Amino acid sequence: MPTEQLSERSEGARRLENVVIRFAGDSGDGMQLTGDRFGAQAAAIGNDVATLPNYPAEIRAPAGTVAGVSSYQLHIADHDIRTPGDQPDVLVAMNPAALKANVAELRPGGVIILDTDSFTVLGLEKAGYDIDPLTDGSLDAFQVHAINLTGFAAAAVADHNLKRKDAARTKNMFALGLVSWMFSQQIEDTIAYLQKRFASKPDVQAANVSALRAGWIYGEASEAFANVYEVKPAPLPAGTYRHMKGNKAVAYGLVAAAHQAAMPLFLGAYPITPASEILHELAALASNDVRSFQAEDEIAAIGAAIGGSYAGMLGVTVTSGPGMALKAEALGLAVIMELPLVIVNVQRGGPSTGLPTKTEQSDLLQALYGRHGEAPMPVIAVRSAADGFDAAMEAARIALAYRTPVILLSDAYIANGSEPWRVPEVEELPFIGIDLATEPNAVDADGNPIFLPYARDPVTLARPLAIPGTPGLTHRIGGLEKADLTGAVSYDPDNHDLMIRTRQAKIDNIDVPPLEVDDPSGPPGSGADVLVIGWGSTWGPIGEACRQVRAEGMKVAQAHLRHIVPLPANLASVLSEYHTVLVPEMNLGQLAGHLRRETLIDTVGYNQTRGMPFRTAELASVITRVIQGIDEDASGATGTKPVGDVGARLAAISEAGAAKPAARAGTATASQHDVTREAGR
Amino acid sequence: MSTINGKAEEPVGGASGRRAPTVADFTTGQEVRWCPGCGDHAILSTMRGLLPALGVAPENTVVVSGIGCSSRLPYYLDTYGIHSIHGRAPSFATGISINRPDLSVWVVTGDGDALAIGGNHLIHALRRNVNLKILLLNNHIYGLTKGQASPTSKVGTIGPSSPFGSLDNPFNPIALALGAGATFVARTIDSDRRHLTATLTAAAAHKGAALVEIRQGCPTFSAIPRQPSRAAGETSPAEPDDPSAPEHGPIRLSPGLPIVFGAKEQWGVVRDPSTGELGIGHGGDSRVVVHDPGTQNSTYAYGLARLAETSLAEPPIGVYRSVSQPSFDQLYQERLATARPDGRGDLRSLLTGSDSWVVAG
């Protein structure tokens, strides 16, 4: 089908400000690719896009079961958005399990597109349906389009010489074509993508393109859809944009940092979900002088990175929580040796193996305190997928300028999520290079020039770095305490105390920007009474929730911490201007405790650890309750107790435990309910 | 130039026009803190003499260690160096070596450091063939923590953590290294300066990972007696008529020569033609093996390594295996060079990619 015909229609499309679409199917159905391509298409026509991939930890959970459902949610809008949306307006379900896991979250009146090919007796049974939901009236609240996606896809690719199973696998592209038509999106970019991706397999390449086009044409020809929709471009600031995933943004930020420091980038890493993708991205960039090394374990990964730093590279290691735990001893060594190093922790659900593919913010205290001895390290948090670039550059800047390891916290939501990213001009990036020592920096008692590796810059307290190969500056460093200035081994008590305080002072004095408050109603003290402060990936949901609350006529202020160590100097004075400070976190209050320790200000926590980001509506409701609490009662709904429904759930569990005979059945029901909810998000 | 210890010196090193480095150039002013009588003193002294002889400038030498008595050695050598954390020295050294092929990188470790807590890093450095010279100072005991049994202690070793004798079988470091695919494996003893120097010189010349086990005693904790320090051919007054008698001293392996020992070379290592296994026979036996460390198949070297466990009082010393394979460092640098034939790639085109779009102002 010629392209011109494909791009003909868009007159008469109903305009939407925003829409939330979720593609769901079996782990092997290619839903992540489908969602990713839809997001790229939306981004290419100028929509603002935020995405939420969600998939099981197993590579292939049992096919057709709820446990094996993989989904990809996208929020596309004609205005600035920060979250992937709470409730889907459109659900594409490739099998009964995908329907079952997701339908409860669909907006009433929303659209369901499902693949009838999989709604067989066996398919329904695997999904746990006793009765076919297509016939029992349970979907009456929705607009259901039951289409044999697999059958149409197979027919569309019949000429391409594929095995039946491979032909059926193109159903995701058929679905993508159909939904692209429905939302007035062009598919040319995806065709180009498929041609590149399957360049080595011409049959597969041609079949996927055919299926994609067939889906588009089906939408146009079948007249099954009463409406075609359109989301106009969002008014973004001028510039070149790119659809950017969080892990890729961090990788690019590191490459740019090394470029702007005029040093090679050296990555030591060990595969771990959800951080491996950064290793993959960097491993492919040898042409940009990126050196990557897959080590035998997490400890060797950071060991090699430290070795690289010592040898004059910008040393980096990337990991997730369990790997971070293994690196703790080496982090202490990097602290005492005072070498530049960036450690990226893409947080996931913990403790232990926890929820490897789900998001959480529960490694904050590990980042702050997870080493023995007094071992202070700067901690920086990424706030969104596109922000990964700037945050990584900032981490590298501090690491180099202050000769210190820096922890950069990301999380699984940021890592896999994507949004438009304005590509910076190389000229606008800061230069972050440092001068390596090349000459002696002191004289001994006899007037001979000597090198003191622990003499310090009076402003930054950074020590000079002399890399191997520099004549005349040979010296040894290590884990034993160093004498001030000379770096020789020293067991002197006063020296140890001095060195501990000096290392602490160096981190405390790092130059970080002041905390800024977003409050249209006025500056701190004369605007809102409630400040919502967050760190990391809660930036998006908190921002959207604040907008929603303001739209309802209430006042609320938002602040976000990029630098957690050291904290902005004005933090305490800003917080003290508000009646109530609300801290939503995907943990049990780690930042809240840190803020109390550092500022002596009590905050209100809102905490959940469900492996999924906050929903806007949920946070807006919490903020509203906190604001209204202040209006009704000066003491308010404050205090440090979490506002969530955890108490109710704990009570339910203990009730079930008390009623012994019914306990098992009751608990099982509760946990099944949870599993379904999780799988659906 | 001077060092951090205030020892004034003339400029030395590899830059053109400078004088050749000397022992003094590799000596720091840091006080050496090992027990009197410890073999580490001899190893340090050998290294100070060896490094100038290799012609590598102090600033192009990096010595990385872990934790333990042996791992203090970098502080006493005036080169670049890292005294790192327990067991992890090969990982730091790998990060240095693969990025800086211009440097001579040495690892100093011990039997606890390399074979217990750091076992994983050792075997992976060896299998990758990273261009590291690894000196494994094997005193068969944890000295710094006061005498516990180590992974090379004999079964039955009495120590504070094994008051009734240790139960676990020791590692044979040579066999372990061979199993990991090491391309250079040698064993020497601290008390034979000439053999030590020759072995370390051979290791330094090797391109790739070189593991040298340096057997030693611990004057404070180890029950293992010091090695007899006789030159080959020199006999003790009353040599027993038994090939496994300790009075023979260790067998000395020399490339191209038959493996014979005893005052009159009356004993030899023989290969059973039917099974290929190595054993002890008479020196005049036609089946006596001619030593060839260049044998690609490591079965022979492995057999030699295991020989001592059954038939000899002490294991043979010398180079067990020395074969040529591309080093990881070389392959790594070649890969980098291939990836950027025209220098560093353009950052702008990387960031912009092929899927970007422009929003007009």
PDB file of N, CA, C and O in Angstrom, chain A residues 258-278:
ATOM      1  N   ALA A 258      32.447  12.886  30.208  1.00  0.00           N
ATOM      2  CA  ALA A 258      33.835  12.536  29.888  1.00  0.00           C
ATOM      3  C   ALA A 258      34.357  13.425  28.765  1.00  0.00           C
ATOM      4  O   ALA A 258      35.501  13.895  28.809  1.00  0.00           O
ATOM      5  N   HIS A 259      33.493  13.677  27.787  1.00  0.00           N
ATOM      6  CA  HIS A 259      33.870  14.550  26.676  1.00  0.00           C
ATOM      7  C   HIS A 259      34.203  15.946  27.186  1.00  0.00           C
ATOM      8  O   HIS A 259      35.219  16.542  26.810  1.00  0.00           O
ATOM      9  N   GLN A 260      33.375  16.452  28.087  1.00  0.00           N
ATOM     10  CA  GLN A 260      33.563  17.803  28.603  1.00  0.00           C
ATOM     11  C   GLN A 260      34.674  17.868  29.657  1.00  0.00           C
ATOM     12  O   GLN A 260      35.048  18.945  30.099  1.00  0.00           O
ATOM     13  N   ALA A 261      35.151  16.705  30.065  1.00  0.00           N
ATOM     14  CA  ALA A 261      36.289  16.679  30.977  1.00  0.00           C
ATOM     15  C   ALA A 261      37.568  16.332  30.219  1.00  0.00           C
ATOM     16  O   ALA A 261      38.648  16.273  30.817  1.00  0.00           O
ATOM     17  N   ALA A 262      37.412  16.081  28.919  1.00  0.00           N
ATOM     18  CA  ALA A 262      38.546  15.682  28.080  1.00  0.00           C
ATOM     19  C   ALA A 262      39.270  14.473  28.655  1.00  0.00           C
ATOM     20  O   ALA A 262      40.491  14.399  28.707  1.00  0.00           O
ATOM     21  N   MET A 263      38.470  13.507  29.128  1.00  0.00           N
ATOM     22  CA  MET A 263      39.032  12.266  29.653  1.00  0.00           C
ATOM     23  C   MET A 263      38.283  11.105  28.996  1.00  0.00           C
ATOM     24  O   MET A 263      37.122  11.254  28.652  1.00  0.00           O
ATOM     25  N   PRO A 264      38.932   9.951  28.874  1.00  0.00           N
ATOM     26  CA  PRO A 264      38.173   8.788  28.421  1.00  0.00           C
ATOM     27  C   PRO A 264      37.216   8.343  29.542  1.00  0.00           C
ATOM     28  O   PRO A 264      37.521   8.502  30.718  1.00  0.00           O
ATOM     29  N   LEU A 265      36.068   7.799  29.136  1.00  0.00           N
ATOM     30  CA  LEU A 265      35.128   7.237  30.112  1.00  0.00           C
ATOM     31  C   LEU A 265      35.442   5.764  30.270  1.00  0.00           C
ATOM     32  O   LEU A 265      35.581   5.045  29.283  1.00  0.00           O
ATOM     33  N   PHE A 266      35.558   5.303  31.514  1.00  0.00           N
ATOM     34  CA  PHE A 266      35.781   3.869  31.741  1.00  0.00           C
ATOM     35  C   PHE A 266      34.701   3.330  32.650  1.00  0.00           C
ATOM     36  O   PHE A 266      34.529   3.790  33.776  1.00  0.00           O
ATOM     37  N   LEU A 267      33.958   2.350  32.140  1.00  0.00           N
ATOM     38  CA  LEU A 267      32.879   1.737  32.909  1.00  0.00           C
ATOM     39  C   LEU A 267      33.272   0.333  33.327  1.00  0.00           C
ATOM     40  O   LEU A 267      33.611  -0.502  32.494  1.00  0.00           O
ATOM     41  N   GLY A 268      33.210   0.055  34.619  1.00  0.00           N
ATOM     42  CA  GLY A 268      33.305  -1.310  35.122  1.00  0.00           C
ATOM     43  C   GLY A 268      31.925  -1.696  35.604  1.00  0.00           C
ATOM     44  O   GLY A 268      31.351  -0.985  36.417  1.00  0.00           O
ATOM     45  N   ALA A 269      31.355  -2.788  35.097  1.00  0.00           N
ATOM     46  CA  ALA A 269      29.982  -3.117  35.482  1.00  0.00           C
ATOM     47  C   ALA A 269      29.762  -4.620  35.460  1.00  0.00           C
ATOM     48  O   ALA A 269      30.487  -5.371  34.805  1.00  0.00           O
ATOM     49  N   TYR A 270      28.752  -5.029  36.204  1.00  0.00           N
ATOM     50  CA  TYR A 270      28.311  -6.425  36.248  1.00  0.00           C
ATOM     51  C   TYR A 270      26.814  -6.404  35.953  1.00  0.00           C
ATOM     52  O   TYR A 270      26.114  -5.532  36.457  1.00  0.00           O
ATOM     53  N   PRO A 271      26.325  -7.320  35.133  1.00  0.00           N
ATOM     54  CA  PRO A 271      24.912  -7.229  34.744  1.00  0.00           C
ATOM     55  C   PRO A 271      23.959  -7.321  35.937  1.00  0.00           C
ATOM     56  O   PRO A 271      24.122  -8.193  36.796  1.00  0.00           O
ATOM     57  N   ILE A 272      23.000  -6.417  35.986  1.00  0.00           N
ATOM     58  CA  ILE A 272      21.966  -6.456  37.022  1.00  0.00           C
ATOM     59  C   ILE A 272      20.765  -5.639  36.545  1.00  0.00           C
ATOM     60  O   ILE A 272      20.924  -4.557  35.983  1.00  0.00           O
ATOM     61  N   THR A 273      19.587  -6.174  36.753  1.00  0.00           N
ATOM     62  CA  THR A 273      18.346  -5.461  36.438  1.00  0.00           C
ATOM     63  C   THR A 273      18.098  -4.432  37.536  1.00  0.00           C
ATOM     64  O   THR A 273      18.271  -4.752  38.705  1.00  0.00           O
ATOM     65  N   PRO A 274      17.677  -3.231  37.205  1.00  0.00           N
ATOM     66  CA  PRO A 274      17.389  -2.662  35.884  1.00  0.00           C
ATOM     67  C   PRO A 274      18.491  -1.734  35.380  1.00  0.00           C
ATOM     68  O   PRO A 274      18.198  -0.803  34.661  1.00  0.00           O
ATOM     69  N   ALA A 275      19.748  -2.026  35.729  1.00  0.00           N
ATOM     70  CA  ALA A 275      20.850  -1.122  35.355  1.00  0.00           C
ATOM     71  C   ALA A 275      21.622  -1.597  34.123  1.00  0.00           C
ATOM     72  O   ALA A 275      22.380  -0.838  33.540  1.00  0.00           O
ATOM     73  N   SER A 276      21.444  -2.861  33.740  1.00  0.00           N
ATOM     74  CA  SER A 276      22.283  -3.431  32.673  1.00  0.00           C
ATOM     75  C   SER A 276      22.247  -2.621  31.393  1.00  0.00           C
ATOM     76  O   SER A 276      23.227  -2.561  30.647  1.00  0.00           O
ATOM     77  N   GLU A 277      21.098  -1.998  31.145  1.00  0.00           N
ATOM     78  CA  GLU A 277      20.940  -1.267  29.893  1.00  0.00           C
ATOM     79  C   GLU A 277      21.975  -0.137  29.766  1.00  0.00           C
ATOM     80  O   GLU A 277      22.389   0.202  28.652  1.00  0.00           O
ATOM     81  N   ILE A 278      22.385   0.422  30.884  1.00  0.00           N
ATOM     82  CA  ILE A 278      23.418   1.470  30.823  1.00  0.00           C
ATOM     83  C   ILE A 278      24.729   0.843  30.351  1.00  0.00           C
ATOM     84  O   ILE A 278      25.447   1.408  29.522  1.00  0.00           O
TER      85      ILE A 278
END
